[in-house]
One Martini backbone bead per residue (centre of mass of N, CA, C, O) as a GRO file, in nm:
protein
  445
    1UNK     BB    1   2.745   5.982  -1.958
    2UNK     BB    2   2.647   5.975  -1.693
    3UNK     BB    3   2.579   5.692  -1.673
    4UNK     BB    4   2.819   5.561  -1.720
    5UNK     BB    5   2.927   5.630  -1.501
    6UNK     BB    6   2.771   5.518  -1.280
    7UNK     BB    7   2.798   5.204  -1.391
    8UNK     BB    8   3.085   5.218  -1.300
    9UNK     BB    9   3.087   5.294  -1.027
   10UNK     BB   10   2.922   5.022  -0.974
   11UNK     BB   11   3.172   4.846  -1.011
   12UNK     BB   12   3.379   4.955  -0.824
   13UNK     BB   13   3.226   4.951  -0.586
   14UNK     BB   14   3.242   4.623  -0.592
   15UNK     BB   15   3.484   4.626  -0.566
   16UNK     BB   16   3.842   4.520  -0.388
   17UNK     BB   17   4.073   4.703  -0.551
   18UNK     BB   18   3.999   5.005  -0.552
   19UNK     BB   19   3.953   5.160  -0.281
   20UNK     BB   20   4.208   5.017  -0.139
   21UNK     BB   21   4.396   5.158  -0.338
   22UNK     BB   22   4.384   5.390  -0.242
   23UNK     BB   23   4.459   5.388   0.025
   24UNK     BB   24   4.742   5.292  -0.023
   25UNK     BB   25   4.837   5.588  -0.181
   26UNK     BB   26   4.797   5.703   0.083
   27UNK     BB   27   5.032   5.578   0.244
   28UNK     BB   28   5.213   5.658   0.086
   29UNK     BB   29   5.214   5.984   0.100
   30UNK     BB   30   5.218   5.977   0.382
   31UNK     BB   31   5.480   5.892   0.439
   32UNK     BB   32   5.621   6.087   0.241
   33UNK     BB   33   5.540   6.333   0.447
   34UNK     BB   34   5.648   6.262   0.697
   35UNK     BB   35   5.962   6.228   0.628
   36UNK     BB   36   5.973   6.513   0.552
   37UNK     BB   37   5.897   6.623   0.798
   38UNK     BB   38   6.098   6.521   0.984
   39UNK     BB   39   6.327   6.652   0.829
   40UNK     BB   40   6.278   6.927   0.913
   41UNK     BB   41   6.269   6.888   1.228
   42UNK     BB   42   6.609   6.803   1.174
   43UNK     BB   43   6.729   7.088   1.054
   44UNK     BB   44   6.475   7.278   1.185
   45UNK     BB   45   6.427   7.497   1.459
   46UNK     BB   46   6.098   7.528   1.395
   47UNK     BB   47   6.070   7.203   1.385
   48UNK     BB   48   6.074   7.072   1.661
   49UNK     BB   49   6.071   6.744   1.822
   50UNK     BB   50   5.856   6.667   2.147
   51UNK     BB   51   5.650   6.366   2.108
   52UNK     BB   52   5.839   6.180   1.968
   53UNK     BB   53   6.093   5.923   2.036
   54UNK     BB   54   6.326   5.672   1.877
   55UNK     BB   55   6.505   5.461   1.843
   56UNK     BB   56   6.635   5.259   1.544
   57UNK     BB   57   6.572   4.969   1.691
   58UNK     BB   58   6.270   5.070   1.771
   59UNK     BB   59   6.170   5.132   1.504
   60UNK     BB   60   6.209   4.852   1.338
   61UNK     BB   61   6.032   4.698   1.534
   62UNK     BB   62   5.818   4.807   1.553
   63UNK     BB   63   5.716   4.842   1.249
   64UNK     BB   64   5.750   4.528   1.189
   65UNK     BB   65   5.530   4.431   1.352
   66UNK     BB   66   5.292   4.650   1.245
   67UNK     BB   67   5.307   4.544   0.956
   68UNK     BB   68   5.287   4.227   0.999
   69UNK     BB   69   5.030   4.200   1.142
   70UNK     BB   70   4.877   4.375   0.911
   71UNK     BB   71   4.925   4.122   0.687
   72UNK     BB   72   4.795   3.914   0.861
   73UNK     BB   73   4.528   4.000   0.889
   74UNK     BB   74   4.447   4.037   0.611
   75UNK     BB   75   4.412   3.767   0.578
   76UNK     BB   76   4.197   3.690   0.761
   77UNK     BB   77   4.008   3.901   0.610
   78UNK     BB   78   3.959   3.754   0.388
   79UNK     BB   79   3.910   3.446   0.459
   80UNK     BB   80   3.605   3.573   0.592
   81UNK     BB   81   3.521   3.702   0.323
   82UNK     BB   82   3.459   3.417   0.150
   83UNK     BB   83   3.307   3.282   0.378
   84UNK     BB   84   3.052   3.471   0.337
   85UNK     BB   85   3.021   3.472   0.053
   86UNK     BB   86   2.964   3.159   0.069
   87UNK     BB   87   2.712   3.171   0.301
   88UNK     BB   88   2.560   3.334   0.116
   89UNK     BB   89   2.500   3.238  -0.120
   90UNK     BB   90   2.350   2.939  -0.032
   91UNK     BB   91   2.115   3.088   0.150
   92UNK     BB   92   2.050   3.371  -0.028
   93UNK     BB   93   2.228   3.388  -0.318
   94UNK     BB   94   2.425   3.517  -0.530
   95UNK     BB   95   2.306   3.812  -0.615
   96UNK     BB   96   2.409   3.904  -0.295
   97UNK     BB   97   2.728   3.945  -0.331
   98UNK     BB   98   2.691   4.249  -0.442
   99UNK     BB   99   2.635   4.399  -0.190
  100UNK     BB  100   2.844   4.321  -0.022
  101UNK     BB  101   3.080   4.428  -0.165
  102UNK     BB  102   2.949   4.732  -0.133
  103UNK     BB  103   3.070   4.755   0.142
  104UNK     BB  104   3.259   4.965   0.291
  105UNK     BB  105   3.372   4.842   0.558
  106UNK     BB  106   3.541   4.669   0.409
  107UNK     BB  107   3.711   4.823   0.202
  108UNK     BB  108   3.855   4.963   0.454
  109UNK     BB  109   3.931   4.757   0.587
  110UNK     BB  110   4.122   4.642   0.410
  111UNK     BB  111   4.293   4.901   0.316
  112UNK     BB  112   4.447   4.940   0.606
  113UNK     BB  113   4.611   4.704   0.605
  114UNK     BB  114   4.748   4.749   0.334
  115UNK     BB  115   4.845   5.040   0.410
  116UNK     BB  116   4.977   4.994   0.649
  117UNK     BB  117   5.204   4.790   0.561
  118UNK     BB  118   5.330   4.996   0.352
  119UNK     BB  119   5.410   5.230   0.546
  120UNK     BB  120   5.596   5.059   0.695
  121UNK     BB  121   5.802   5.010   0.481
  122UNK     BB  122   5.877   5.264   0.420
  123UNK     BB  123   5.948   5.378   0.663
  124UNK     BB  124   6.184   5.210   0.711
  125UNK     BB  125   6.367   5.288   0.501
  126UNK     BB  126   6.437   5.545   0.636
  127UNK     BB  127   6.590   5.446   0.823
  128UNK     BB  128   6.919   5.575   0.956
  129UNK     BB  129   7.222   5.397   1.117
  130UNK     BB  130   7.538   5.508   1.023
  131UNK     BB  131   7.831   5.679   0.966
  132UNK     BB  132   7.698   5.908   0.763
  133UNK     BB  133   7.360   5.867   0.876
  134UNK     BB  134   7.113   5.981   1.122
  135UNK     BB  135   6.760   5.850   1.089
  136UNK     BB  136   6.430   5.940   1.267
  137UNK     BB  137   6.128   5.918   1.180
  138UNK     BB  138   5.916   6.011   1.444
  139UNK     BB  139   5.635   6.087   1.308
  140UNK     BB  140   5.609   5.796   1.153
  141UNK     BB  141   5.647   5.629   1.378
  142UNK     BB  142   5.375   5.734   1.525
  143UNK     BB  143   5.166   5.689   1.320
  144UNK     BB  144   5.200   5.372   1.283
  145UNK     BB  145   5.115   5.336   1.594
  146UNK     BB  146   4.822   5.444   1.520
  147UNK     BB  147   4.774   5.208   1.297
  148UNK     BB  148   4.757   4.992   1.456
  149UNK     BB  149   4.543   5.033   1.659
  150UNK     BB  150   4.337   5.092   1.441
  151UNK     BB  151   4.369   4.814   1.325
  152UNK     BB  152   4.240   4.694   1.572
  153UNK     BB  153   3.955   4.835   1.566
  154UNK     BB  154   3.872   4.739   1.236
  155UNK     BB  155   3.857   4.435   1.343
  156UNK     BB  156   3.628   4.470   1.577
  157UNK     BB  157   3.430   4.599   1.321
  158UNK     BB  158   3.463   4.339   1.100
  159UNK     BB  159   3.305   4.118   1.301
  160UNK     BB  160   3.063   4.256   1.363
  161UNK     BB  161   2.959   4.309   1.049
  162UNK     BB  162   3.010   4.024   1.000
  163UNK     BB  163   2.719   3.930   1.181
  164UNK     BB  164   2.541   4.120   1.071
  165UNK     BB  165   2.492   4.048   0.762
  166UNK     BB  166   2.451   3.744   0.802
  167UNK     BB  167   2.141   3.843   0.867
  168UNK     BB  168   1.857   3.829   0.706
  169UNK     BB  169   1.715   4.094   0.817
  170UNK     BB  170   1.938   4.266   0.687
  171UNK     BB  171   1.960   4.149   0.393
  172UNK     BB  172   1.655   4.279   0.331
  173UNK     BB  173   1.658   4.545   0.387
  174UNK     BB  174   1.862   4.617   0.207
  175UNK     BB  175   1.700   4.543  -0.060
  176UNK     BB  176   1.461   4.684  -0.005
  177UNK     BB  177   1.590   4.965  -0.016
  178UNK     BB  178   1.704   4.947  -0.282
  179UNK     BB  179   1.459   4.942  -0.420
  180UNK     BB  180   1.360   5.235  -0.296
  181UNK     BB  181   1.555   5.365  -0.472
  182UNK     BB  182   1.473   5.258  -0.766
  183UNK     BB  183   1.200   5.385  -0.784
  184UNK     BB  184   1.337   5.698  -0.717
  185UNK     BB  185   1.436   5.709  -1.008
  186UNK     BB  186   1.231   5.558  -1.225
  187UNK     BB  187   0.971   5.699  -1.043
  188UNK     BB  188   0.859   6.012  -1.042
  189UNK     BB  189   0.664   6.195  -0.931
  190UNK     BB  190   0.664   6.363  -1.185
  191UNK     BB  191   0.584   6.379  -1.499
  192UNK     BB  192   0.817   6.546  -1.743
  193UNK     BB  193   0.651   6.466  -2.030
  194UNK     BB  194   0.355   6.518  -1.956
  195UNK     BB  195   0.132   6.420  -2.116
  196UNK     BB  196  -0.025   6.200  -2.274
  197UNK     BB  197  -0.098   6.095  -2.570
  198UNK     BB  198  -0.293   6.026  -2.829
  199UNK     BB  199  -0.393   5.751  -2.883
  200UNK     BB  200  -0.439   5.681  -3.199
  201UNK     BB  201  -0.154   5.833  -3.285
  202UNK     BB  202   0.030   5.645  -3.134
  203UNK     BB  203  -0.055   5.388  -3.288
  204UNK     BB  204   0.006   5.496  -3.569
  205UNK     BB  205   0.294   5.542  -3.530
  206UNK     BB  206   0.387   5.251  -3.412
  207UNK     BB  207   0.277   5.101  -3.654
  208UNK     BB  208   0.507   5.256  -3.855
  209UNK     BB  209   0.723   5.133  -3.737
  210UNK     BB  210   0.671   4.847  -3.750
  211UNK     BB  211   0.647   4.876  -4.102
  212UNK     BB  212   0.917   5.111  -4.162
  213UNK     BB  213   1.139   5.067  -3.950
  214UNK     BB  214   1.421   5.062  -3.852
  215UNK     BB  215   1.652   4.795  -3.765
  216UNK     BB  216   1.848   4.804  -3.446
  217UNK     BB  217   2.152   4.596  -3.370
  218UNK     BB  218   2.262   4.430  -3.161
  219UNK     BB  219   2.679   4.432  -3.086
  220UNK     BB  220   2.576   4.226  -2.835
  221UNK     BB  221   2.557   4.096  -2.507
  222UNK     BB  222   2.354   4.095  -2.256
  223UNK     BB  223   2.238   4.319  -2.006
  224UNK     BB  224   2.074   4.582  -1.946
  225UNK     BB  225   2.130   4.854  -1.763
  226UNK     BB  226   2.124   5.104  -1.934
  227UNK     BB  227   1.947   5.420  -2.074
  228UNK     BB  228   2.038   5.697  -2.260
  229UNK     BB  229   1.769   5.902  -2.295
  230UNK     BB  230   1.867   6.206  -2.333
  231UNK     BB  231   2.078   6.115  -2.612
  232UNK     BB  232   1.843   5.972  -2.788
  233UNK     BB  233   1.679   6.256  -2.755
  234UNK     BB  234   1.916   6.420  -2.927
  235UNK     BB  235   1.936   6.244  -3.167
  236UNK     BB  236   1.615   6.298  -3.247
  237UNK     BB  237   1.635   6.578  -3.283
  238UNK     BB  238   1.868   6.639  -3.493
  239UNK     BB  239   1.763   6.407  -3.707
  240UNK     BB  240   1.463   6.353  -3.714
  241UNK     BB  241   1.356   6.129  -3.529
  242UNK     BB  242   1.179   5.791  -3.439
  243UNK     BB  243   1.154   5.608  -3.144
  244UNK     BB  244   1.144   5.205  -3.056
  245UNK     BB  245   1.194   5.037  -2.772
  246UNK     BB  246   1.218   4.721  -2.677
  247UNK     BB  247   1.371   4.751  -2.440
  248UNK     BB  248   1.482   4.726  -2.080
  249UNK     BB  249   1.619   4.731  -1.792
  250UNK     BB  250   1.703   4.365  -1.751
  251UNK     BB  251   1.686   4.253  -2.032
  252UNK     BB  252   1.796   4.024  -2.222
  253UNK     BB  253   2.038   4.043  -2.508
  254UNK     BB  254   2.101   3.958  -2.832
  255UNK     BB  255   2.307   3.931  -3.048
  256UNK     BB  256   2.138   4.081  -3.339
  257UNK     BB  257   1.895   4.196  -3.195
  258UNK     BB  258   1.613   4.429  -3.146
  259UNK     BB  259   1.604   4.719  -2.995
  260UNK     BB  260   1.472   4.946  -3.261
  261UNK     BB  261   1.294   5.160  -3.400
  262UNK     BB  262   1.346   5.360  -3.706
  263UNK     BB  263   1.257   5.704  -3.788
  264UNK     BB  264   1.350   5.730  -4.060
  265UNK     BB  265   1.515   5.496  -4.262
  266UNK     BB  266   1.689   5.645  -4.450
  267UNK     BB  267   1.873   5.852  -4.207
  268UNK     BB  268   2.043   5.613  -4.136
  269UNK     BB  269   2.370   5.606  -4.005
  270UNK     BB  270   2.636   5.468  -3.882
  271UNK     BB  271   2.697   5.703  -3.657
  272UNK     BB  272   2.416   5.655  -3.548
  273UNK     BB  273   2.430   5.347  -3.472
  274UNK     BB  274   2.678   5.430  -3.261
  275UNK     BB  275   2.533   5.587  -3.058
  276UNK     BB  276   2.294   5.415  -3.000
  277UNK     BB  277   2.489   5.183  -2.885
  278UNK     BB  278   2.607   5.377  -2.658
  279UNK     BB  279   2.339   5.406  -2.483
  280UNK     BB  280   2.312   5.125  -2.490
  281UNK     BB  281   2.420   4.906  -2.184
  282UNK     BB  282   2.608   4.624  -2.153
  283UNK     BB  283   2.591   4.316  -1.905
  284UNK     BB  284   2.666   4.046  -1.680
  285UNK     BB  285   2.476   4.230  -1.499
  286UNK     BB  286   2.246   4.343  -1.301
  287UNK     BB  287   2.111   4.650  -1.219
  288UNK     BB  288   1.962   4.918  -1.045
  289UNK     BB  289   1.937   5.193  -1.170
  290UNK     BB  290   1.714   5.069  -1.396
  291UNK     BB  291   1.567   4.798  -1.194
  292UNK     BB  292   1.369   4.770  -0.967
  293UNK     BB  293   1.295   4.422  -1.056
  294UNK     BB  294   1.607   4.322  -0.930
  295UNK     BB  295   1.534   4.317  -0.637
  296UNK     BB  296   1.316   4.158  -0.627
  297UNK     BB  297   1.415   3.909  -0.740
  298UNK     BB  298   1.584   3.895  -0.487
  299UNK     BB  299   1.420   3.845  -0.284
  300UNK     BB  300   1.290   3.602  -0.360
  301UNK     BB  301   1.453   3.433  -0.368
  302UNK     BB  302   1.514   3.437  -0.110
  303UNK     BB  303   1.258   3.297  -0.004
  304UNK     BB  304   1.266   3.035  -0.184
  305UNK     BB  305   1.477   2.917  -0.048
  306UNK     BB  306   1.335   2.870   0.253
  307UNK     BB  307   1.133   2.712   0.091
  308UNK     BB  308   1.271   2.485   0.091
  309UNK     BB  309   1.397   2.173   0.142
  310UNK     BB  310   1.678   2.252   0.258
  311UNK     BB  311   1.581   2.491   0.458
  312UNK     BB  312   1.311   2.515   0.614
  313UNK     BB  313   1.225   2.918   0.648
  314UNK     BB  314   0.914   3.073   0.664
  315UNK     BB  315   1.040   3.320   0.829
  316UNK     BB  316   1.216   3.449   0.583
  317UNK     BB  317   1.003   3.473   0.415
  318UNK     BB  318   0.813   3.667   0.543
  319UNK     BB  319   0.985   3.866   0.571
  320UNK     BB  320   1.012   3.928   0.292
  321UNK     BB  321   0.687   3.992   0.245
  322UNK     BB  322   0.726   4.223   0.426
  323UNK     BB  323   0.886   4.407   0.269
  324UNK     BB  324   0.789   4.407  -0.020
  325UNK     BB  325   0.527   4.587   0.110
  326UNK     BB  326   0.672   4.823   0.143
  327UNK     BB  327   0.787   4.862  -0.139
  328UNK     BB  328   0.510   4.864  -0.293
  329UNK     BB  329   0.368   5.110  -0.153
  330UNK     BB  330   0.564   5.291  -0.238
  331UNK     BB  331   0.548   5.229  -0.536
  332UNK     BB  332   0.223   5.349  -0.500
  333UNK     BB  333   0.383   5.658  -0.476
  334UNK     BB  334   0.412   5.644  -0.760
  335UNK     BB  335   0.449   5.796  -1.092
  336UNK     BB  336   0.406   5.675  -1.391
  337UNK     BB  337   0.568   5.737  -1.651
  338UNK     BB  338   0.569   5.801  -1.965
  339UNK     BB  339   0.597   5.610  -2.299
  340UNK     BB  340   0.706   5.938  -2.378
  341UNK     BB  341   0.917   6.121  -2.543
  342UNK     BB  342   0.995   6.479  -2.577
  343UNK     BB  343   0.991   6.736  -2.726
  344UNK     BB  344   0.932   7.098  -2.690
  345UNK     BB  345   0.722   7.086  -2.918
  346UNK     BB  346   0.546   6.775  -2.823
  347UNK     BB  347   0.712   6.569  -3.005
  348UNK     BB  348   0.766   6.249  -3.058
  349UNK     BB  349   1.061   6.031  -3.029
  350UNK     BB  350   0.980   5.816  -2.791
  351UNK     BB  351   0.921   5.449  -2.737
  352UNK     BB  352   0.877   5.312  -2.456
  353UNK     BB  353   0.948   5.022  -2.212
  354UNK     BB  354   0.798   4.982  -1.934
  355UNK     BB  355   0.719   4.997  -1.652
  356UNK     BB  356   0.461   4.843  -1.413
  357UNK     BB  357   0.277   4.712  -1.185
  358UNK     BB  358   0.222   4.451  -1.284
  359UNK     BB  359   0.497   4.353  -1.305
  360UNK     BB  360   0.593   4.395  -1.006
  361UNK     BB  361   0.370   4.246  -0.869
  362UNK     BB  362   0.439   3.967  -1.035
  363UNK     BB  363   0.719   3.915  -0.920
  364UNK     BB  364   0.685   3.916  -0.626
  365UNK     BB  365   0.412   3.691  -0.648
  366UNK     BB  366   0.386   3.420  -0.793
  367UNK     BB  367   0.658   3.236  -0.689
  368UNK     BB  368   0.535   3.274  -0.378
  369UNK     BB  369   0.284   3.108  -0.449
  370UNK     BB  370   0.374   2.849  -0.589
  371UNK     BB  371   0.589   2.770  -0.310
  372UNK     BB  372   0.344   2.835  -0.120
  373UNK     BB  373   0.147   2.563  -0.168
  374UNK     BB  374   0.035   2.436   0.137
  375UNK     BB  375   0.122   2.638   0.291
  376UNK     BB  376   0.054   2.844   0.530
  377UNK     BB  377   0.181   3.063   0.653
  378UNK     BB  378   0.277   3.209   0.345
  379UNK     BB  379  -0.018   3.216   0.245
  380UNK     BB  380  -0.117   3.419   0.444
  381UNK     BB  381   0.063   3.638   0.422
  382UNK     BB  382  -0.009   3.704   0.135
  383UNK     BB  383  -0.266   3.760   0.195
  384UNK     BB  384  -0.187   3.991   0.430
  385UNK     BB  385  -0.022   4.177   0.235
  386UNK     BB  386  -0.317   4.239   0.040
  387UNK     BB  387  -0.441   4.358   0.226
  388UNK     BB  388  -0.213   4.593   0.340
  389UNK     BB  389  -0.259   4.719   0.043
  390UNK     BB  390  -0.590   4.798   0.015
  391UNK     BB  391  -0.513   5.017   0.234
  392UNK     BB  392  -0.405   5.177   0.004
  393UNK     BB  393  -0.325   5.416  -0.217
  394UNK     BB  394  -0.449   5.266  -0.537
  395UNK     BB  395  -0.407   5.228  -0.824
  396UNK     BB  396  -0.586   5.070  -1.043
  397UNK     BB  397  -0.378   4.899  -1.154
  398UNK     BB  398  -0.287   4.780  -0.882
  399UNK     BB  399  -0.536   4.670  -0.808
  400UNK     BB  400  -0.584   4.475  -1.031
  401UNK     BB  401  -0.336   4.281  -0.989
  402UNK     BB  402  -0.371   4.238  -0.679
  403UNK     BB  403  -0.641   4.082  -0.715
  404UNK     BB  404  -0.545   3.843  -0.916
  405UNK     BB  405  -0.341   3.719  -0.695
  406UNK     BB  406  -0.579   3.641  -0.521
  407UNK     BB  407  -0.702   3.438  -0.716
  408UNK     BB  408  -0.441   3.283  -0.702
  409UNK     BB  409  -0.415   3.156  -0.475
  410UNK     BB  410  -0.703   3.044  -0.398
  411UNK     BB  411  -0.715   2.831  -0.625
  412UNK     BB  412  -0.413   2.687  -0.558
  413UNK     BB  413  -0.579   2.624  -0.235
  414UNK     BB  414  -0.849   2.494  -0.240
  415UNK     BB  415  -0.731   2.168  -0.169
  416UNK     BB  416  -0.483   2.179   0.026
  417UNK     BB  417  -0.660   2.243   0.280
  418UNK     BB  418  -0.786   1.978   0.501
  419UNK     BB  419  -0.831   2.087   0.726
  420UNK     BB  420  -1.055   2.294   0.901
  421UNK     BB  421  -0.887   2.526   1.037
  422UNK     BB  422  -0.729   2.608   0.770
  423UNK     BB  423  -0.986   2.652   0.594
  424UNK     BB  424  -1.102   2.891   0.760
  425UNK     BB  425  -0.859   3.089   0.762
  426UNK     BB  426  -0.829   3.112   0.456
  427UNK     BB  427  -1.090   3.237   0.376
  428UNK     BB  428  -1.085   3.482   0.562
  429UNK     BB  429  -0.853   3.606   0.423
  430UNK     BB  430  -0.962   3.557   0.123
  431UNK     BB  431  -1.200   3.770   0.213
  432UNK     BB  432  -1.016   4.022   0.323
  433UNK     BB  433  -0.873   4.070   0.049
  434UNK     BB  434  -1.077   4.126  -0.122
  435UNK     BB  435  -1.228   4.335   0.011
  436UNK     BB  436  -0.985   4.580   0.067
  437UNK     BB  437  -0.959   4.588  -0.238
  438UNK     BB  438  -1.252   4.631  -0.336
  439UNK     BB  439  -1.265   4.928  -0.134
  440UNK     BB  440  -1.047   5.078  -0.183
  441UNK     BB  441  -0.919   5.333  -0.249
  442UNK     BB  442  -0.884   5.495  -0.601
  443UNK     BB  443  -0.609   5.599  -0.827
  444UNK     BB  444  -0.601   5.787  -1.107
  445UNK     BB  445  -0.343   5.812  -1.345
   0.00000   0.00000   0.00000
């Protein structure tokens, strides 16, 4: 349940009308509070008003001026919102669209703005000078006053961030904080699972789950967002099942494809399916929330756009792999927990397909190997950034994987470089990179 909410929160943060609706709310609200508090101040001498006062036609200028402007701009602030999320798009890539829309900045600046507005109008409506009653509600009406200078000051800030934002530094930064926050999700420093089972154990567990276990099929197509590991060990508690979960969070699933295998295959339920399918959420987008490896694919991206030829930025790549290797590092400073979950007495209920070091060292190294071949610039850093991990207190899975990648550079650049001095620099370079990986403490988790 509780990721459920996580998940949807993370769609409304990410939308533009969730938010402003709220200020708008708050702005309606104050409104109609200050008008009540001005109608006691006229009508009750201990809350006579001596701080602000204006005539029926000066309230109905101000409020109107204060209004229009304040909807005038907010149009020119979403036409700059669209303008830089197209030029983050071609730049950055689509996938960066969504960090940038999860600034609260922005959806602060749009509903002051559009809340201004709102505010504006009601207290407008409330002024009253006919034959009947003369009321000017002056404490309200100096209130919009004080909201146009701030929607002046919040124009003013946000301008400043979109000029810092779309900055490549930023944007990589941002990325890089995300995956780091992702870590400290996915991977606990201590494992609450407790120690691994017994390998022989867990494969024969295993093999019996694959050839007689219940194939559970997903209800739906989209990418895995999240899985509530909780509900489904306590389903299996219940029931006294053991499940295998194929996929993990980041994975695209298709309608009808095997989520899950379980045991025993004769107890399960109508029910129990209907369970098993609300705790795995499926989404038409990954998110951060329990899959690491979606920030790391958002920076290759950012570096692979650069290192291209229409864009031709080896150092937007750099910079994208000096953050990769800090946030690599953090990965290796984290244990990552077992692929069993059990109950209290011990038992495993569940055996899931895990995060690994190699796959996220994979995916950051790959993609950005491939195209920076023959390139030296982003080549030379790719080993200097593996040598600079080498000097970390890293997990033999890891340095393991790091190891391979460093061979993997080697061979496809081994015949790029025809200069001389090209030729002595990548040497160096692969071979100090080599070196400080194999002599490098190692950790055994």
């Amino acid at each position: 349940m509780k990721l459920r909410l996580a998940r949807n929160f993370e769609k409304l943060n990410s939308s533009y009308w969730f938010f402003p609706s709220l200020l708008v709310a708050g702005a309606i609200v104050a409104a109609s509070g200050m008008i009540y508090l001005d109608w006691i101040s006229q009508t009750t001498p201990l809350f006579e008003n001596h701080f602000f006062e204006v005539s029926p036609s000066g309230a109905r200028e101000l409020l109107s001026m204060v209004g229009s402007s304040a909807i005038s701009v907010a149009g020119v602030v979403f036409s700059i919102t669209m303008l830089v999320l197209s030029m983050s798009s071609a730049q950055f890539g689509p996938q960066i669209l969504g960090n940038f829309m999860q600034h609260r900045g922005t959806q602060i600046v749009l509903g002051t703005f559009v809340g201004t507005f709102v505010y504006c109008l009601i207290v407008l409506s409330a002024v009253r000078n006919d034959r009947q009653l003369l009321f000017v509600p002056n404490l309200a009406v100096g209130l919009g006053l004080v909201l146009g200078i701030l929607s002046f000051s919040l124009l003013v800030y946000f301008i400043h961030h979109v000029s810092i934002f779309v900055r490549a530094s930023h944007v990589i930064h941002d990325v890089g904080s995300r995956m780091e926050a992702a870590v400290n999700h996915a991977f606990p420093e201590r494992c609450s699972d407790g120690k691994a089972p017994d390998k022989e154990f867990s494969v024969t567990l295993e093999k019996k789950l694959d050839s007689k276990g219940y194939a559970v099929k997903s209800i739906g197509s989209g990418y895995l967002q999240v899985v509530d590991w909780d509900a489904l060990c306590g389903l299996a508690v219940q029931r006294n099942l053991v499940m295998k979960v194929d996929y993990r969070p980041g994975h695209y699933v298709i309608e009808g494809s095997r989520l899950m295998k379980v045991l025993p295959a004769e107890s399960i339920t109508d029910k129990d399916m209907m369970r098993i399918c609300d705790a795995v959420l499926l989404g038409s987008e990954r998110i951060y929330l329990q899959d690491p490896e979606f920030a790391v694919h958002q920076l290759v991206q950012v570096a692979l756009r650069a290192l291209s030829s229409g864009i031709n930025d080896p150092y937007t790549a750099i910079n994208c792999m000096d953050r990769l290797s800090a946030a690599l590092a953090h990965l290796a400073g984290r244990q990552l927990p077992s692929r069993y979950l059990r109950d209290r007495q011990g038992n495993i209920r569940i055996i899931k397909n895990p995060l690994t070091y190699g796959g996220i060292v994979d995916a950051a190294f790959d993609q950005l190997r491939q195209q920076a071949a023959g390139n030296a610039a982003p080549t030379f850093r790719l080993l200097e950034v593996a040598a600079t991990l080498g000097e970390q207190d890293l997990p033999v899975p890891f340095r393991e994987v790091l190891k391979n990648q460093i061979y993997a550079i080697g061979k496809l650049n081994e015949s790029h470089f025809t200069d001389s001095i090209d030729q002595e620099d990548f040497r160096e370079r692969y071979r100090r990179a080599l070196q400080t990986v194999a002599r490098g403490s190692l950790r055994v988790d």
